[in-house]
PDB file of C-alpha atoms in Angstrom:
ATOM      1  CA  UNK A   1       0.000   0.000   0.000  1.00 59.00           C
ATOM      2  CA  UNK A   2       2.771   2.179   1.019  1.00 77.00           C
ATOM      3  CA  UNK A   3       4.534   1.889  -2.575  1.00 80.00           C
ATOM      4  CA  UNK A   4       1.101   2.402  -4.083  1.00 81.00           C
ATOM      5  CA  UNK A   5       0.926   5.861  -1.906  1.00 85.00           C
ATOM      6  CA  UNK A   6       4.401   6.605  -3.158  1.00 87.00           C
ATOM      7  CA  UNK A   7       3.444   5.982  -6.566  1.00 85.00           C
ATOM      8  CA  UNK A   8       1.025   8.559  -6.517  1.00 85.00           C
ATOM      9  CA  UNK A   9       2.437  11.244  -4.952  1.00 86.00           C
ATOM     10  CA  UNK A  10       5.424  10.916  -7.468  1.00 87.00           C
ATOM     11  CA  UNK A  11       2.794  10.934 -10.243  1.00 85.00           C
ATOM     12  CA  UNK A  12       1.191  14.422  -8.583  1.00 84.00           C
ATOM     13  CA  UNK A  13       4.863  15.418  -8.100  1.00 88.00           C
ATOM     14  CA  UNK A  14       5.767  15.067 -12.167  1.00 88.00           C
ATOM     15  CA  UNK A  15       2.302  16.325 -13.066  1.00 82.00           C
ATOM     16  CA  UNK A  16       2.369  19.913 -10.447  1.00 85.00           C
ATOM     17  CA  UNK A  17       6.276  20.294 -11.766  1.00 82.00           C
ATOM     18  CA  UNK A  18       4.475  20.602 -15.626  1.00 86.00           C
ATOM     19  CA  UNK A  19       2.347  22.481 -14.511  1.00 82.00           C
ATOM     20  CA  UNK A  20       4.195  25.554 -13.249  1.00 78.00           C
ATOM     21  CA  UNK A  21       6.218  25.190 -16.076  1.00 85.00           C
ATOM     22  CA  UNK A  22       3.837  25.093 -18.235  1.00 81.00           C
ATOM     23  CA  UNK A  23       2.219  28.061 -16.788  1.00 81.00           C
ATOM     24  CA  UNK A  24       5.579  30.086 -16.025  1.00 79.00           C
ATOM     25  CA  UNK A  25       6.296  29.484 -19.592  1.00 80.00           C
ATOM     26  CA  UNK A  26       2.794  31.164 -21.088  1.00 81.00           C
ATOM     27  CA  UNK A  27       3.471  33.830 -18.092  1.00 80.00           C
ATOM     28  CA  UNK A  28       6.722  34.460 -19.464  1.00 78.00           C
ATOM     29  CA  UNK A  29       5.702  34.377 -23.182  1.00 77.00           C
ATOM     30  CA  UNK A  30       2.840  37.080 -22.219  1.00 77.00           C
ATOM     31  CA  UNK A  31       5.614  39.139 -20.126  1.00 74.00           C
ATOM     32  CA  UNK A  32       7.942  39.464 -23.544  1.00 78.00           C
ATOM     33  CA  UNK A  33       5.326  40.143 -25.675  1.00 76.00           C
ATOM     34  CA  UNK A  34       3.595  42.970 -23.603  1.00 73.00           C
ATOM     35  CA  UNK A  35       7.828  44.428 -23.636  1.00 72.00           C
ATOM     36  CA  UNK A  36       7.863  44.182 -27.104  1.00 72.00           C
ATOM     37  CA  UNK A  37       4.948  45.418 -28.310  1.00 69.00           C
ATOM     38  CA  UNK A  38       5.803  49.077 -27.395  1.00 63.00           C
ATOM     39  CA  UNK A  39       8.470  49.079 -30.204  1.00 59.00           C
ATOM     40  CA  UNK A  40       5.703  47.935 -32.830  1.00 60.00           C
ATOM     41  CA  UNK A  41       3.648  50.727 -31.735  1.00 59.00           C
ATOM     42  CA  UNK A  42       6.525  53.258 -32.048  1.00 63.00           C
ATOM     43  CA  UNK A  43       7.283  51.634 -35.277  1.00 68.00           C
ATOM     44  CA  UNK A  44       4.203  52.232 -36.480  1.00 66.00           C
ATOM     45  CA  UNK A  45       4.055  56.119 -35.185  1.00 73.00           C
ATOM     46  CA  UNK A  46       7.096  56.340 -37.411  1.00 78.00           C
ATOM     47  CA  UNK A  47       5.490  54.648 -40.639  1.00 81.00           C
ATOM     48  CA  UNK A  48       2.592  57.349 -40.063  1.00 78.00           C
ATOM     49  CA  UNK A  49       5.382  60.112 -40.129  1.00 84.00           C
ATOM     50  CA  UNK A  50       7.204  58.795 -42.722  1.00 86.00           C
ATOM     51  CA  UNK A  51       3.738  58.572 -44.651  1.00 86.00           C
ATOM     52  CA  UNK A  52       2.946  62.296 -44.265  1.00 88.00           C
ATOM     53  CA  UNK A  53       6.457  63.586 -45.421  1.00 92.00           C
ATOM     54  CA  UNK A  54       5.951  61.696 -48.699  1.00 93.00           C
ATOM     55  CA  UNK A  55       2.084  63.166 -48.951  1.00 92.00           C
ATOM     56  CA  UNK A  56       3.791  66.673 -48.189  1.00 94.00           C
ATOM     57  CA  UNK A  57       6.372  66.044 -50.434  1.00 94.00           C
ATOM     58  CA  UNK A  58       4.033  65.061 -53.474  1.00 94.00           C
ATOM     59  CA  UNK A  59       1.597  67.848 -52.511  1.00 94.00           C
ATOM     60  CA  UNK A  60       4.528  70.243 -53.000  1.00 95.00           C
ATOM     61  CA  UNK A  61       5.626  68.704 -56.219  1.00 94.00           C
ATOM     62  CA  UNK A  62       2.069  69.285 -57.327  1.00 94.00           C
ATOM     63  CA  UNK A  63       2.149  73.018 -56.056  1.00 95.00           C
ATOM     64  CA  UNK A  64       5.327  73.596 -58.009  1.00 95.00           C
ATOM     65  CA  UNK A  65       3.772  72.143 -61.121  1.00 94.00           C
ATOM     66  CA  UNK A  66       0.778  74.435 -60.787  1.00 94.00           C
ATOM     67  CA  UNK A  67       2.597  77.540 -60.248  1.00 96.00           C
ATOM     68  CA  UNK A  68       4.326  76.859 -63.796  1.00 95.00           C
ATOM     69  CA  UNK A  69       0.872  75.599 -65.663  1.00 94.00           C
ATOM     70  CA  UNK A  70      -2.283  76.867 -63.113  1.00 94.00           C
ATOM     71  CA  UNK A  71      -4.686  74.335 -65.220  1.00 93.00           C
ATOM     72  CA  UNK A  72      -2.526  71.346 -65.153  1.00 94.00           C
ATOM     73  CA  UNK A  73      -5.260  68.920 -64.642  1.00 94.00           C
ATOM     74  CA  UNK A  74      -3.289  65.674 -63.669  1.00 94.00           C
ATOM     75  CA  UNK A  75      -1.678  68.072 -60.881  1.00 94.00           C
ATOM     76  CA  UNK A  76      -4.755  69.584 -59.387  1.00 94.00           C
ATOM     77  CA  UNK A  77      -6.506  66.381 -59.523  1.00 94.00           C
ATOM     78  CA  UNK A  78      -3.237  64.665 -57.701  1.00 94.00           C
ATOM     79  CA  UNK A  79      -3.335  67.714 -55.295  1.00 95.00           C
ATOM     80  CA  UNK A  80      -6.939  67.171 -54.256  1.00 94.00           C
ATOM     81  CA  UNK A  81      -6.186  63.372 -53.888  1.00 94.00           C
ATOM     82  CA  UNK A  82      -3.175  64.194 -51.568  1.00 94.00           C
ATOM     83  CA  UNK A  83      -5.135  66.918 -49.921  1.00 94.00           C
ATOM     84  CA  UNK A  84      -7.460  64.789 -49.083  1.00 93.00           C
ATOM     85  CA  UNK A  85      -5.102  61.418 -47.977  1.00 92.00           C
ATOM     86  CA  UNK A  86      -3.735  64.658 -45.233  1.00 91.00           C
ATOM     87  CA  UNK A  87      -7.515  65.310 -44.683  1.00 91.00           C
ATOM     88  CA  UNK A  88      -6.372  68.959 -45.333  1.00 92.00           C
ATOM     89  CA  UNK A  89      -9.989  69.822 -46.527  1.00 92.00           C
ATOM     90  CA  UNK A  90      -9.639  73.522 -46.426  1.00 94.00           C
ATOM     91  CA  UNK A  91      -6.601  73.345 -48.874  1.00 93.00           C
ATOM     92  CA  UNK A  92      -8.886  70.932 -51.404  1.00 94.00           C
ATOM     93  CA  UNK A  93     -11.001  73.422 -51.572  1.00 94.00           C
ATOM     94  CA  UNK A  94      -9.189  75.648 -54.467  1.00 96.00           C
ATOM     95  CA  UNK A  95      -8.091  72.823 -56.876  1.00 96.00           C
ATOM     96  CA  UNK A  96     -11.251  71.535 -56.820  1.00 95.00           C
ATOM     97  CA  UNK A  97     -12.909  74.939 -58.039  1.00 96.00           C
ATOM     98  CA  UNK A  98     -10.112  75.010 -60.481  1.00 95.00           C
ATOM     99  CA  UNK A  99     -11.180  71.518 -61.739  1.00 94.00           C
ATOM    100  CA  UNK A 100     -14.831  72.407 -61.698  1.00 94.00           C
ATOM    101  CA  UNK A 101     -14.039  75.301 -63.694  1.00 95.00           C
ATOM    102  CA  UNK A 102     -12.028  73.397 -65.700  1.00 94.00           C
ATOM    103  CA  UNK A 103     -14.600  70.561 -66.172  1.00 92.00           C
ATOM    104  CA  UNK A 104     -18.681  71.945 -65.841  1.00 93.00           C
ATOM    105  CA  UNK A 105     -19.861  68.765 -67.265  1.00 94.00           C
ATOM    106  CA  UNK A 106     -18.039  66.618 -64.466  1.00 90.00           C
ATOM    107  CA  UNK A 107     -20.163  66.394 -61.770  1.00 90.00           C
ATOM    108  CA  UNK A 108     -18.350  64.138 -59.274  1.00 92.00           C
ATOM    109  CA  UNK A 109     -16.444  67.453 -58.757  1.00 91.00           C
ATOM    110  CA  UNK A 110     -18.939  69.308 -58.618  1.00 92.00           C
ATOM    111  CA  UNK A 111     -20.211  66.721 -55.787  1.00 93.00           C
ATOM    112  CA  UNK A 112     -16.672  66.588 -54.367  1.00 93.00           C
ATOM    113  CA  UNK A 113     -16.594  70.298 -53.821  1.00 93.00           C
ATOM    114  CA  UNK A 114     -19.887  69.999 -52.121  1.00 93.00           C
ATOM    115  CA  UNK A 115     -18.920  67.595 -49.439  1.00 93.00           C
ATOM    116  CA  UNK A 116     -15.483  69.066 -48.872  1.00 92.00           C
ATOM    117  CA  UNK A 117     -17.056  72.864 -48.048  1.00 93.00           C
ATOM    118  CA  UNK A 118     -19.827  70.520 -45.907  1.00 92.00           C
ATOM    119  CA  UNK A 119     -16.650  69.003 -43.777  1.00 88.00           C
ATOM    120  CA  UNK A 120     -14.868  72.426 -43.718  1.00 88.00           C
ATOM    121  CA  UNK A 121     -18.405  74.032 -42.265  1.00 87.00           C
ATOM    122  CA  UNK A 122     -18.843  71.137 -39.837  1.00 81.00           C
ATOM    123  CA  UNK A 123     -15.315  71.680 -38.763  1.00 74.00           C
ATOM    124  CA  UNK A 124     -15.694  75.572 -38.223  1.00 70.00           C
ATOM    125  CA  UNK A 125     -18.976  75.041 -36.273  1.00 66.00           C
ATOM    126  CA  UNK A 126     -17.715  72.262 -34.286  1.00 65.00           C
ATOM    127  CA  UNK A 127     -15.083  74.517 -33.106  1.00 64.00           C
ATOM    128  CA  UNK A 128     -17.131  77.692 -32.527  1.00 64.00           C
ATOM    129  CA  UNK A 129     -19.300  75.367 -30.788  1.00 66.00           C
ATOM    130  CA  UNK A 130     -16.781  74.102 -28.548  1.00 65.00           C
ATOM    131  CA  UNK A 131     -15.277  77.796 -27.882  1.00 59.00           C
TER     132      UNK A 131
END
């Protein structure tokens, strides 16, 4: 009987020791992963920056370009797309009447315009709202 008690408490021995080793391990696994996951986030921070320099850059390319040739379609209509990718509304605003003008028979700038002034309104009254 004795060896039978023995038996089992070696058993319970082998199966606590995996166990906590088993659970120190996930513990531990969870513990690097929360200390690395700060440097994804930062890494990610610096994708966003690294995004809007090459949106700022474009948009200036586009700006030179119009200042040489003011109805340079493929510009203004890159401009408005960057403008908008930087959801800098209120800058959208003059390419697109420039397009419009441009272009009467194309309404989805005519549309465009619309809901950009809409957005820029919304912003202004959100803000005088808040003040």
């Amino acid at each position: 009987m004795s060896k039978k008690n023995e038996r089992k408490k070696r058993i319970l021995r082998i199966f606590t020791a995996i166990s906590a080793i088993a659970f120190l391990g996930s513990a531990g696994f969870g513990f690097i992963r929360m200390l690395t996951n700060p440097a994804q986030s930062t890494q990610v921070s610096s994708q966003a920056e690294d995004l809007t320099q090459q949106l700022q850059a474009q948009a200036r390319g586009y700006e030179m370009v119009l200042q040489r040739e003011p109805e340079n379609q493929i510009a203004l209509q890159g401009l408005v797309e960057i403008r908008l990718q930087m959801k800098d509304f209120e800058g959208t605003i003059e390419p697109l009447k420039t397009l419009v003008k441009l272009n009467p028979q194309q309404d989805q700038y005519k549309t465009l315009l619309a809901t950009v002034k809409q957005q820029v309104d919304g912003k202004k009254d959100d803000k005088a709202t808040s003040n």
